[in-house]
Coordinates of C-alpha atoms in Angstrom, one line a residue:
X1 CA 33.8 15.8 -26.6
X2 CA 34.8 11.9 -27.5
X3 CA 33.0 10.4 -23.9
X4 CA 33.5 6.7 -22.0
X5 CA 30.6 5.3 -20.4
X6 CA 31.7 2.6 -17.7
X7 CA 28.5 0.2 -17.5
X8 CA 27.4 -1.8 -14.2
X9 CA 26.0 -5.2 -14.0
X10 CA 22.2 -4.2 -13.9
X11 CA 22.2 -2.5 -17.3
X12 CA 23.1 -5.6 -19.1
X13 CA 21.1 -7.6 -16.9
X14 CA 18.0 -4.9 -17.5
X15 CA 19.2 -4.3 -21.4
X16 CA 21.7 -7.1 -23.0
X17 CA 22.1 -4.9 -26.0
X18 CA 22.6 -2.0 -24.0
X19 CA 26.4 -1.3 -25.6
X20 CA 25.0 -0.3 -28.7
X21 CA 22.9 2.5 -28.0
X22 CA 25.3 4.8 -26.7
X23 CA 25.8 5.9 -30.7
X24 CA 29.9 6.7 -31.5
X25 CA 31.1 6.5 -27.5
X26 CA 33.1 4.2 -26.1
X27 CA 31.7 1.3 -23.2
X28 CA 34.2 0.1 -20.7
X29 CA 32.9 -3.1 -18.7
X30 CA 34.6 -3.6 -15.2
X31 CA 35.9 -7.2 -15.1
X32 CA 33.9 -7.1 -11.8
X33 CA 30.4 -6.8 -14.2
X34 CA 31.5 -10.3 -15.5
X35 CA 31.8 -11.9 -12.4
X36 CA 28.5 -10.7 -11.1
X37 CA 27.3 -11.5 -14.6
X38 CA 28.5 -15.3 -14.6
X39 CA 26.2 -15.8 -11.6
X40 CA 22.8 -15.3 -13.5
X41 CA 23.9 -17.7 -16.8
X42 CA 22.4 -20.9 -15.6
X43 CA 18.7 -19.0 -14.3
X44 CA 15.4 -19.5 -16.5
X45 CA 14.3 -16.0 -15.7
X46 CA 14.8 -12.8 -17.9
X47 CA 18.0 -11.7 -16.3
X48 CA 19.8 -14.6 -16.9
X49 CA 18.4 -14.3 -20.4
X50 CA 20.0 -11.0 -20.6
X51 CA 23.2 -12.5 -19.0
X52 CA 23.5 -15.0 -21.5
X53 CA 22.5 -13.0 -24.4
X54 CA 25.4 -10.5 -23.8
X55 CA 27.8 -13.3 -23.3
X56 CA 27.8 -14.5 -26.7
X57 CA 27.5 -11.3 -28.2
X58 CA 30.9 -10.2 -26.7
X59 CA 32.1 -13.5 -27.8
X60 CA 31.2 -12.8 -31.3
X61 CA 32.7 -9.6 -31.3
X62 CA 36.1 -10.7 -30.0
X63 CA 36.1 -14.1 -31.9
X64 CA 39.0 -13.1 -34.1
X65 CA 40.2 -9.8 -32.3
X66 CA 41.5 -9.0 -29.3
X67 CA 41.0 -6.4 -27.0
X68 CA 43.6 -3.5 -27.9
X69 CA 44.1 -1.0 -26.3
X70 CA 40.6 1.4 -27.2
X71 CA 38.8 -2.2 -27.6
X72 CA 36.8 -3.8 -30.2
X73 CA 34.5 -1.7 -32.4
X74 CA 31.0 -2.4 -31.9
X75 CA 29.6 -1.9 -35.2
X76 CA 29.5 0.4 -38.2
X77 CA 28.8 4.3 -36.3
X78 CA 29.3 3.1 -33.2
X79 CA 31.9 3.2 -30.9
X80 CA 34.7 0.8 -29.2
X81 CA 34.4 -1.7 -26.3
X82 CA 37.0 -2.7 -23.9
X83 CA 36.9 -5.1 -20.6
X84 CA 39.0 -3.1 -17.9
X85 CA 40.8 -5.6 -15.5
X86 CA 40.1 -4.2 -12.1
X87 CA 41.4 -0.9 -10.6
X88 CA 42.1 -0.4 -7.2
X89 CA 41.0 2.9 -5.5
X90 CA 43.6 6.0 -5.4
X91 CA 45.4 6.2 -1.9
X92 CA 42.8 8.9 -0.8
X93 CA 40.0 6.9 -1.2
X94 CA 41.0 4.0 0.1
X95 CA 39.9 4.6 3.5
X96 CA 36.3 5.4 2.3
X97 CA 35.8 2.4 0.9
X98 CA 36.9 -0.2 2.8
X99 CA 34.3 -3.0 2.2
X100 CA 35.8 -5.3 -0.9
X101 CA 32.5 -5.4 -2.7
X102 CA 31.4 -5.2 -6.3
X103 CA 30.2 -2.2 -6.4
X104 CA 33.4 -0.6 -4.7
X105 CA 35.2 -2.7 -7.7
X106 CA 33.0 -1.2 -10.4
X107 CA 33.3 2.7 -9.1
X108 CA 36.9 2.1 -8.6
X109 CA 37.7 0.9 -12.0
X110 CA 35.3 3.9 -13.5
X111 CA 37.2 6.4 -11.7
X112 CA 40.7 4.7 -12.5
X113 CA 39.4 5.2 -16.3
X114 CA 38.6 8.8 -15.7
X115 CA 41.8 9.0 -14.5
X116 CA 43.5 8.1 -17.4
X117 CA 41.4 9.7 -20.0
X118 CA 42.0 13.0 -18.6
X119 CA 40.8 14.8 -22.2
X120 CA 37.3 12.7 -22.3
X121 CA 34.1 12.9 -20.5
X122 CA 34.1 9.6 -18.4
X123 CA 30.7 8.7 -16.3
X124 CA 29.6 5.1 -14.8
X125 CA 26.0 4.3 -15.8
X126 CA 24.1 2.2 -13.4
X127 CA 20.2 1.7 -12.2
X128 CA 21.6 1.5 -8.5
X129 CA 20.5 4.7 -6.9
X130 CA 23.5 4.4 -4.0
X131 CA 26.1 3.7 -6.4
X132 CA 25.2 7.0 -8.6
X133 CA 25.1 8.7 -5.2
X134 CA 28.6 7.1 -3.8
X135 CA 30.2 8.1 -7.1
X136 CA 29.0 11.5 -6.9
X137 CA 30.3 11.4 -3.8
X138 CA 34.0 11.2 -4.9
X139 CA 33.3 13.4 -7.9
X140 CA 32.5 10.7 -10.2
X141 CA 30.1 11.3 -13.2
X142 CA 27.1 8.9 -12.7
X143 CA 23.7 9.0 -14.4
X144 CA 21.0 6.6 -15.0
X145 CA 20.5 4.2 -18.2
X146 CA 18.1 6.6 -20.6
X147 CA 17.3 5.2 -23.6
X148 CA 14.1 3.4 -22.6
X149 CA 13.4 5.7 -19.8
X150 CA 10.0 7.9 -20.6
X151 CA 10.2 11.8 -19.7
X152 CA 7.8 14.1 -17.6
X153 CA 5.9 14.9 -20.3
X154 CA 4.8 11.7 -21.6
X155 CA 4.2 10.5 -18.3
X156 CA 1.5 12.8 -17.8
X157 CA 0.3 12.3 -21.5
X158 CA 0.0 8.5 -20.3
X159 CA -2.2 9.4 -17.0
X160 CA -4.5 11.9 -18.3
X161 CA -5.6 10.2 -21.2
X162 CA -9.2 11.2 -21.1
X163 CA -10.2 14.3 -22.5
X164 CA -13.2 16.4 -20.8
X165 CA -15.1 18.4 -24.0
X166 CA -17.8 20.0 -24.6
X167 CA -20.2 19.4 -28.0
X168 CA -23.4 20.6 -29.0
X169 CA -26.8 19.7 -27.5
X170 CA -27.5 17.7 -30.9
X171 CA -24.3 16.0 -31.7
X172 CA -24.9 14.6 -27.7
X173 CA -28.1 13.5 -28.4
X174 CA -27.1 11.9 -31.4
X175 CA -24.8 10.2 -29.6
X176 CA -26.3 9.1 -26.5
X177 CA -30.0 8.3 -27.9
X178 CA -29.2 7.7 -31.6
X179 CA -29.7 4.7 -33.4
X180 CA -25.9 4.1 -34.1
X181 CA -24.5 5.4 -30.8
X182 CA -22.1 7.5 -33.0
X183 CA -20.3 10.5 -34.1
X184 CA -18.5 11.9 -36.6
X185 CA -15.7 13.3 -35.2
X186 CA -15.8 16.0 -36.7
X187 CA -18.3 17.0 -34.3
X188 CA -16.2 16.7 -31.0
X189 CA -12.4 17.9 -32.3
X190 CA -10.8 20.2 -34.7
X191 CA -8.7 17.4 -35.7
X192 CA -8.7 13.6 -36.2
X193 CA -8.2 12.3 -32.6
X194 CA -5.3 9.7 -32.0
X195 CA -6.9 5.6 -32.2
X196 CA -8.9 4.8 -29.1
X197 CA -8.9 8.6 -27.6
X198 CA -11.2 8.9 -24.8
X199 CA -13.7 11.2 -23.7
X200 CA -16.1 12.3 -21.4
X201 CA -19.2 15.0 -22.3
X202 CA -21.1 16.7 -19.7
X203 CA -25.2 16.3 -20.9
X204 CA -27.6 17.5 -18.5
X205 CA -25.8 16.9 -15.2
X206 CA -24.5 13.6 -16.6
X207 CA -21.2 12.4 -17.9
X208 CA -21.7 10.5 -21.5
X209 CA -18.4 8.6 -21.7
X210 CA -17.4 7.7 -25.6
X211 CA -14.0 6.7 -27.4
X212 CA -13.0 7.2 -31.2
X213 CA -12.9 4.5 -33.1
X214 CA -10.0 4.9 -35.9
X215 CA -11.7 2.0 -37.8
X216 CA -15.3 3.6 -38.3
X217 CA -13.8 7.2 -38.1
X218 CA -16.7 7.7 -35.6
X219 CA -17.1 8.6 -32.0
X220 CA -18.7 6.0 -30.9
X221 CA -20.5 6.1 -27.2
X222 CA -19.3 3.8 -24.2
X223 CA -22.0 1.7 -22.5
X224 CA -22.3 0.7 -19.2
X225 CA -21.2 -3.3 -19.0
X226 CA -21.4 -5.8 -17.1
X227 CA -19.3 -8.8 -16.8
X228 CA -19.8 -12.0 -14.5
X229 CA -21.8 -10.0 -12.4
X230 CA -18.8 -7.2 -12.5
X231 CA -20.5 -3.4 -13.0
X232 CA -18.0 -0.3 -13.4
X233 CA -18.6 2.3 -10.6
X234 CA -17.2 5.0 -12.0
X235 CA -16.4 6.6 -15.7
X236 CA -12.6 4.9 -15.5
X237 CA -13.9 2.0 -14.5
X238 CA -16.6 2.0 -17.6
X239 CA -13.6 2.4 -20.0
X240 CA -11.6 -0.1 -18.8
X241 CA -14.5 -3.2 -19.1
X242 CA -15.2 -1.8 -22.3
X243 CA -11.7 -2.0 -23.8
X244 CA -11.4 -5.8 -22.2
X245 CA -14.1 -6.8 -23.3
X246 CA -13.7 -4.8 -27.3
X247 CA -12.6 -8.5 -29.9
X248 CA -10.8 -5.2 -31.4
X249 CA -8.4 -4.5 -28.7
X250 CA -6.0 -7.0 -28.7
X251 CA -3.5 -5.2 -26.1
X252 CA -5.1 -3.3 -22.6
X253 CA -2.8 -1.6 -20.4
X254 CA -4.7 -0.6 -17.0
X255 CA -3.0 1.2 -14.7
X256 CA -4.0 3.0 -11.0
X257 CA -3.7 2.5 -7.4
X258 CA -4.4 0.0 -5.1
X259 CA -8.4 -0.8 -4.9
X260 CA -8.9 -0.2 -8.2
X261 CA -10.4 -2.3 -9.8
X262 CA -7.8 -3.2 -12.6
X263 CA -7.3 -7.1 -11.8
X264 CA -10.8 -7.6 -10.9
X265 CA -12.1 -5.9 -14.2
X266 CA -10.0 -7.7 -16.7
X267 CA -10.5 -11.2 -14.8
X268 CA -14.5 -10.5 -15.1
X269 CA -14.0 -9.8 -19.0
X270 CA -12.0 -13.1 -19.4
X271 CA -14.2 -15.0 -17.8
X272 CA -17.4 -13.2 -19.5
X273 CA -15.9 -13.8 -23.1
X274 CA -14.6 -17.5 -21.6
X275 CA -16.3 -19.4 -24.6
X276 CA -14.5 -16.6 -27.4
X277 CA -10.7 -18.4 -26.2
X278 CA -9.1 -21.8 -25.4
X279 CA -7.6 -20.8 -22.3
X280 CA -7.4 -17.7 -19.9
X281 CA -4.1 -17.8 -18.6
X282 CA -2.9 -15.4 -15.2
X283 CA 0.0 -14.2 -14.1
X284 CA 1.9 -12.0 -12.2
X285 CA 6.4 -11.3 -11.6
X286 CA 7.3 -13.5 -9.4
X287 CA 9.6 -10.3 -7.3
X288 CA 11.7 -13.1 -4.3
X289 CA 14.8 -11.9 -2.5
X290 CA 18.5 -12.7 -3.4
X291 CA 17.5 -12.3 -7.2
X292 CA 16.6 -16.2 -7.1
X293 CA 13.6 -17.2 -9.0
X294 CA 10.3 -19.9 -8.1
X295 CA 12.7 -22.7 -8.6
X296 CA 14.2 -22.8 -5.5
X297 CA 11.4 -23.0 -3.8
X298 CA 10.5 -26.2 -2.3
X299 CA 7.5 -28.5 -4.2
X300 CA 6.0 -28.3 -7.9
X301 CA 4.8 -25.3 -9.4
X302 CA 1.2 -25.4 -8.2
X303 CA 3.6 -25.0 -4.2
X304 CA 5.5 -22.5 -5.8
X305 CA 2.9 -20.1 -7.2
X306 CA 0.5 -19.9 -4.2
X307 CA 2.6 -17.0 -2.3
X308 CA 1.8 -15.2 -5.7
X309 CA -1.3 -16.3 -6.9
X310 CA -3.6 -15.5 -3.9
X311 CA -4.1 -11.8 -4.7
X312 CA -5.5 -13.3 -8.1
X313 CA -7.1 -16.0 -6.1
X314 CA -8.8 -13.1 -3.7
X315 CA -10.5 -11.4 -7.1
X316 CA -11.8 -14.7 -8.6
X317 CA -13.1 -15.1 -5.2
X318 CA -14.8 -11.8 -5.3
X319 CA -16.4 -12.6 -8.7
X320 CA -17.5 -16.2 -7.5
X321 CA -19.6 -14.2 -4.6
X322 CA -21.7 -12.8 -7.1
X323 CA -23.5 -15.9 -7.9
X324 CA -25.2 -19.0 -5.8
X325 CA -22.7 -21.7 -5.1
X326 CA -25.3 -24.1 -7.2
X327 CA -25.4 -21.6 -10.3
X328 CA -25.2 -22.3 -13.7
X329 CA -22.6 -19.1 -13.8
X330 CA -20.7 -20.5 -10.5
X331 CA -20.4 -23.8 -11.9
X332 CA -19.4 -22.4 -15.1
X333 CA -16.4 -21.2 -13.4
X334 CA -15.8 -24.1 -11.2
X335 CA -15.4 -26.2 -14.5
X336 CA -12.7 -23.6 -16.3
X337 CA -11.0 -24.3 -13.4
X338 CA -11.3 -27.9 -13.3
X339 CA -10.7 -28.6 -17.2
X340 CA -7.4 -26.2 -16.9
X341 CA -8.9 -23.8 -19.2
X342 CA -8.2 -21.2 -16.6
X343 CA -4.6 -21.7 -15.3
X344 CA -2.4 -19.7 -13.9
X345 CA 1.1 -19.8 -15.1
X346 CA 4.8 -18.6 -14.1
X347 CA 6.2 -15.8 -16.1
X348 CA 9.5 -17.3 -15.8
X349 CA 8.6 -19.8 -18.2
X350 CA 6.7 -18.2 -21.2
X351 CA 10.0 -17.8 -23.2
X352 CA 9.7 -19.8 -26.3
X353 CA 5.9 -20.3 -26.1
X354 CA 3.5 -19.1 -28.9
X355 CA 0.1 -18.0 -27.3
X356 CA -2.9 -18.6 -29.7
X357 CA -6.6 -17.6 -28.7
X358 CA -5.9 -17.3 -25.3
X359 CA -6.8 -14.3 -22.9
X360 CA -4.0 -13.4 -21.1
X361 CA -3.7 -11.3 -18.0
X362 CA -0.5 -10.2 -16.3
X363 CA -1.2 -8.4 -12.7
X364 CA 1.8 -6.3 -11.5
X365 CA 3.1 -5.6 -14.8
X366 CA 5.3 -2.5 -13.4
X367 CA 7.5 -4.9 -11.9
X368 CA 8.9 -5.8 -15.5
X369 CA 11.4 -4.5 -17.5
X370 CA 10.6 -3.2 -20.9
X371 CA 12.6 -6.2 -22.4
X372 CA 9.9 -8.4 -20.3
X373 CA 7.2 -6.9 -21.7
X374 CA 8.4 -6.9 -25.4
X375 CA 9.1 -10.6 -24.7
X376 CA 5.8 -11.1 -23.3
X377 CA 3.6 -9.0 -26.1
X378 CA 5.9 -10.4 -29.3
X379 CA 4.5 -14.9 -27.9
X380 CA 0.8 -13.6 -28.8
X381 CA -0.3 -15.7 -31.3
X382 CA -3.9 -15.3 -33.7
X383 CA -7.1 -14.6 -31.5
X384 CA -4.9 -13.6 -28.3
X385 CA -5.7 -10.7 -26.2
X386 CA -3.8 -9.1 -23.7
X387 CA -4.1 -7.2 -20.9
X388 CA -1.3 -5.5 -18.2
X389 CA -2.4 -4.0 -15.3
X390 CA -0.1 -2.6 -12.6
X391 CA 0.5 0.7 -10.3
X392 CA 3.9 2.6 -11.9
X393 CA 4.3 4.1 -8.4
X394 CA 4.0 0.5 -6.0
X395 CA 7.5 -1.4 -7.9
X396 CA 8.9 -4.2 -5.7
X397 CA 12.4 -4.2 -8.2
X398 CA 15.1 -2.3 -7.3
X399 CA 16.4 -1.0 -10.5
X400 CA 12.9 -0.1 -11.7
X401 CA 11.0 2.8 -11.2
X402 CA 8.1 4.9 -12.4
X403 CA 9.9 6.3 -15.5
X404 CA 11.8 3.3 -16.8
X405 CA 9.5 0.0 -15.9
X406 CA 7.8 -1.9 -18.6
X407 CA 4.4 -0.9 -17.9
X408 CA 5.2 2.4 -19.1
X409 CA 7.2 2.1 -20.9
X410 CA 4.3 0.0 -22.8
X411 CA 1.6 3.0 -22.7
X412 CA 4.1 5.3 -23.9
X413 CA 5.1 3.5 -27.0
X414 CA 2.0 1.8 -28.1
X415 CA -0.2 4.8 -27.3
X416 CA -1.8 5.9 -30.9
X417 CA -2.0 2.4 -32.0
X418 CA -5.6 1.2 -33.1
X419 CA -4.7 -2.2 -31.3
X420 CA -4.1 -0.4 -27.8
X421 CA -6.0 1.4 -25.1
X422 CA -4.6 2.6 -21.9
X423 CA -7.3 3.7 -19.0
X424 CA -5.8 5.0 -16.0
X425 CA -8.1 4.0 -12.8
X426 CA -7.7 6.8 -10.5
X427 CA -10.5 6.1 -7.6
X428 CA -10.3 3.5 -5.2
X429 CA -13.3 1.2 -5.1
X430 CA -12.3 -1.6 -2.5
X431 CA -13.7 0.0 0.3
X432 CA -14.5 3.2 2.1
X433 CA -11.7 1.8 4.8
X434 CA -9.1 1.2 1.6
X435 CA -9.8 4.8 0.1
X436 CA -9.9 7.3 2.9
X437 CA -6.7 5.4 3.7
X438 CA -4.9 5.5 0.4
X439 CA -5.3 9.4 0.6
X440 CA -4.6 10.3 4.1
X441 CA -2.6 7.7 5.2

């Protein structure tokens, strides 16, 4: 069946080339969506990105056509797009929706399609939860925006990462005591494992933790770090300084609840590998009300970063503790702080920026969009590591959620890569306090 799909504001403003990956069906876009739309052009953040991006594409499609009466095509196998002038409700509805909003606009203009396309499937496509629910409501088709939204299955392929096996007595030894550290693995798996596949052995009543390496075809053996005075207390914890602190791993995505460890750990492998970049740059999504970003807060940037930076703050402090104020390693970190070769830096403003030998870390990371991330990942230049960390189940935007936010959307896509490693923290480490509450609470 030939099928319309009516989009709303936030899937252009989460995807700007949403419209094309609906394959042969036609996209209708409420005049309301334009309106809203026109608000985010003049903003520096990735929304208004998106805004703009879409602007001129629509442009260029209509330059020397106008819309008839099925639209403009959108490209060879794909389908038509049209901007529907806006609808009102049917009588009956009228006294449902009383409140002239946008949204009311949108669903009416959807419906007023469906109306008219009696012999096609008609549904409105929006990330806003009430909306799908208000259209449902009415009898309106709604669904969420899938194509970059990660299923059940390779969620739990992202969180249980680490595969428990057994292997012989020998090969263990081999690989704990041996001269190389190493395995062929052959001797742990029927099969060549994916790049960067995790494990954990059980050898006499204690866990030996080891990764493959797709590069030596080995199964090599996972130490126990340390970094800036930063030691892993548990297995998770062991992978995730060892991937931040592997030259090889250019990308690290760490995800897990609160206490952790993620932020702390990558910070402590920055700053332990501080003389291998020129700068280690942090940053986190700047998630404010009213959609606004950092610049309409009052004062420079420095001002407008501290309501976000102190979480950072609190974890450099932590790693500060571990040394005597009048220490070579304190004072080490006193002057990357004082020379500016540890910064931390607005998201909003990385656009356009190329990123060479630096060591960057981006806390929260599961408050971005997909489109955020690809933007962040694609300004690494030569000698640039990276590394994400964020809880998929804590997200502060309200069109994101744990199967369609960047972070995983990251770990799902780049896992198998032999640049990549994901580690998912799963114990909390802050406190006794912090833990017994996470679980009971």
């Amino acid at each position: 069946m030939a099928k319309i799909f009516v989009l709303d504001t936030n899937i252009i403003l989460h995807d700007f080339n949403a419209v094309k990956q609906f394959q042969d069906n036609d996209i209708v876009i409420p005049i309301a969506v334009i309106e809203e739309l026109d608000k985010f052009k003049k903003g520096e953040d990735n929304l208004s990105f998106n805004a703009r991006a879409f602007m001129r594409e629509i442009n260029k499609l209509t330059d020397k056509h106008d819309f008839g009466p099925r639209g403009v095509p959108l490209g060879k196998k794909l389908g038509y797009i049209k901007i529907e002038p806006n609808h009102p409700f049917a009588p009956e509805y009228q006294d449902l929706f009383r409140d002239d909003i946008q949204d009311h606009r949108i669903l009416s203009t959807a419906m007023w399609v469906r109306d008219t396309h009696p012999s096609k499937f008609v549904a409105l496509v929006t990330k806003d939860i009430n909306l799908r629910l208000k259209a449902k409501a009415v009898g309106m088709a709604a669904q969420d925006y899938l194509t970059d939204r990660v299923n059940d299955e390779a969620m739990m392929g992202i969180e249980k990462e680490v595969i428990v096996a057994d292997a012989n007595t020998d090969a263990l030894q081999r690989l704990a005591y041996g001269q190389d550290n190493a395995l062929p693995w052959q001797d742990v798996a029927d099969k060549e494992p994916r790049p960067n596949q995790l494990y954990k052995f059980n050898f006499g009543g204690d866990t030996v933790c080891a990764r493959y390496d797709a590069h030596r075809k080995e199964v090599v053996l996972v130490k126990t770090k340390e970094a800036c005075g930063i030691r892993p207390r548990n297995d998770e914890q062991k992978f995730a300084l060892d991937a931040c602190l592997n030259p090889n791993l250019p990308l690290v995505s760490l995800t897990g609840g609160a206490g952790t460890g993620k932020t702390l750990i990558a910070l402590a492998a920055a700053l332990e590998q501080c003389n291998s970049y020129d700068q280690i740059i942090l940053t986190r999504p700047t998630v404010v009300l009213g959609g606004q970003d950092i610049g309409f807060l009052p004062g420079d940037q420095k001002s407008k970063m501290s309501p976000y930076i102190q979480p950072l703050m609190d974890n450099l402090d932590v790693i500060k503790r571990c040394f005597k104020p009048g220490s070579k390693q304190f004072q080490k970190i006193e002057g990357l702080i004082r020379e500016e070769r540890l910064i931390i830096s607005p998201l909003a403003y990385i656009r356009g920026r190329s990123l060479g030998k630096v060591y960057f870390i981006v806390d929260e990371a599961q408050n971005l969009t997909p489109q955020e991330v690809k933007t962040i990942i694609t300004r690494a230049g030569e000698g640039t590591k990276m590394v994400f960390t964020g809880d998929i189940y804590q997200i502060d935007q309200p069109f994101l959620d744990q199967w369609s936010n960047g972070l995983t959307h990251l770990g799902e896509k780049m896992r198998g890569q032999a640049l990549f490693e994901h580690v998912f923290l799963r114990k909390g480490e802050r406190s006794e306090l912090s833990d017994t509450a996470a679980k009971l609470l």
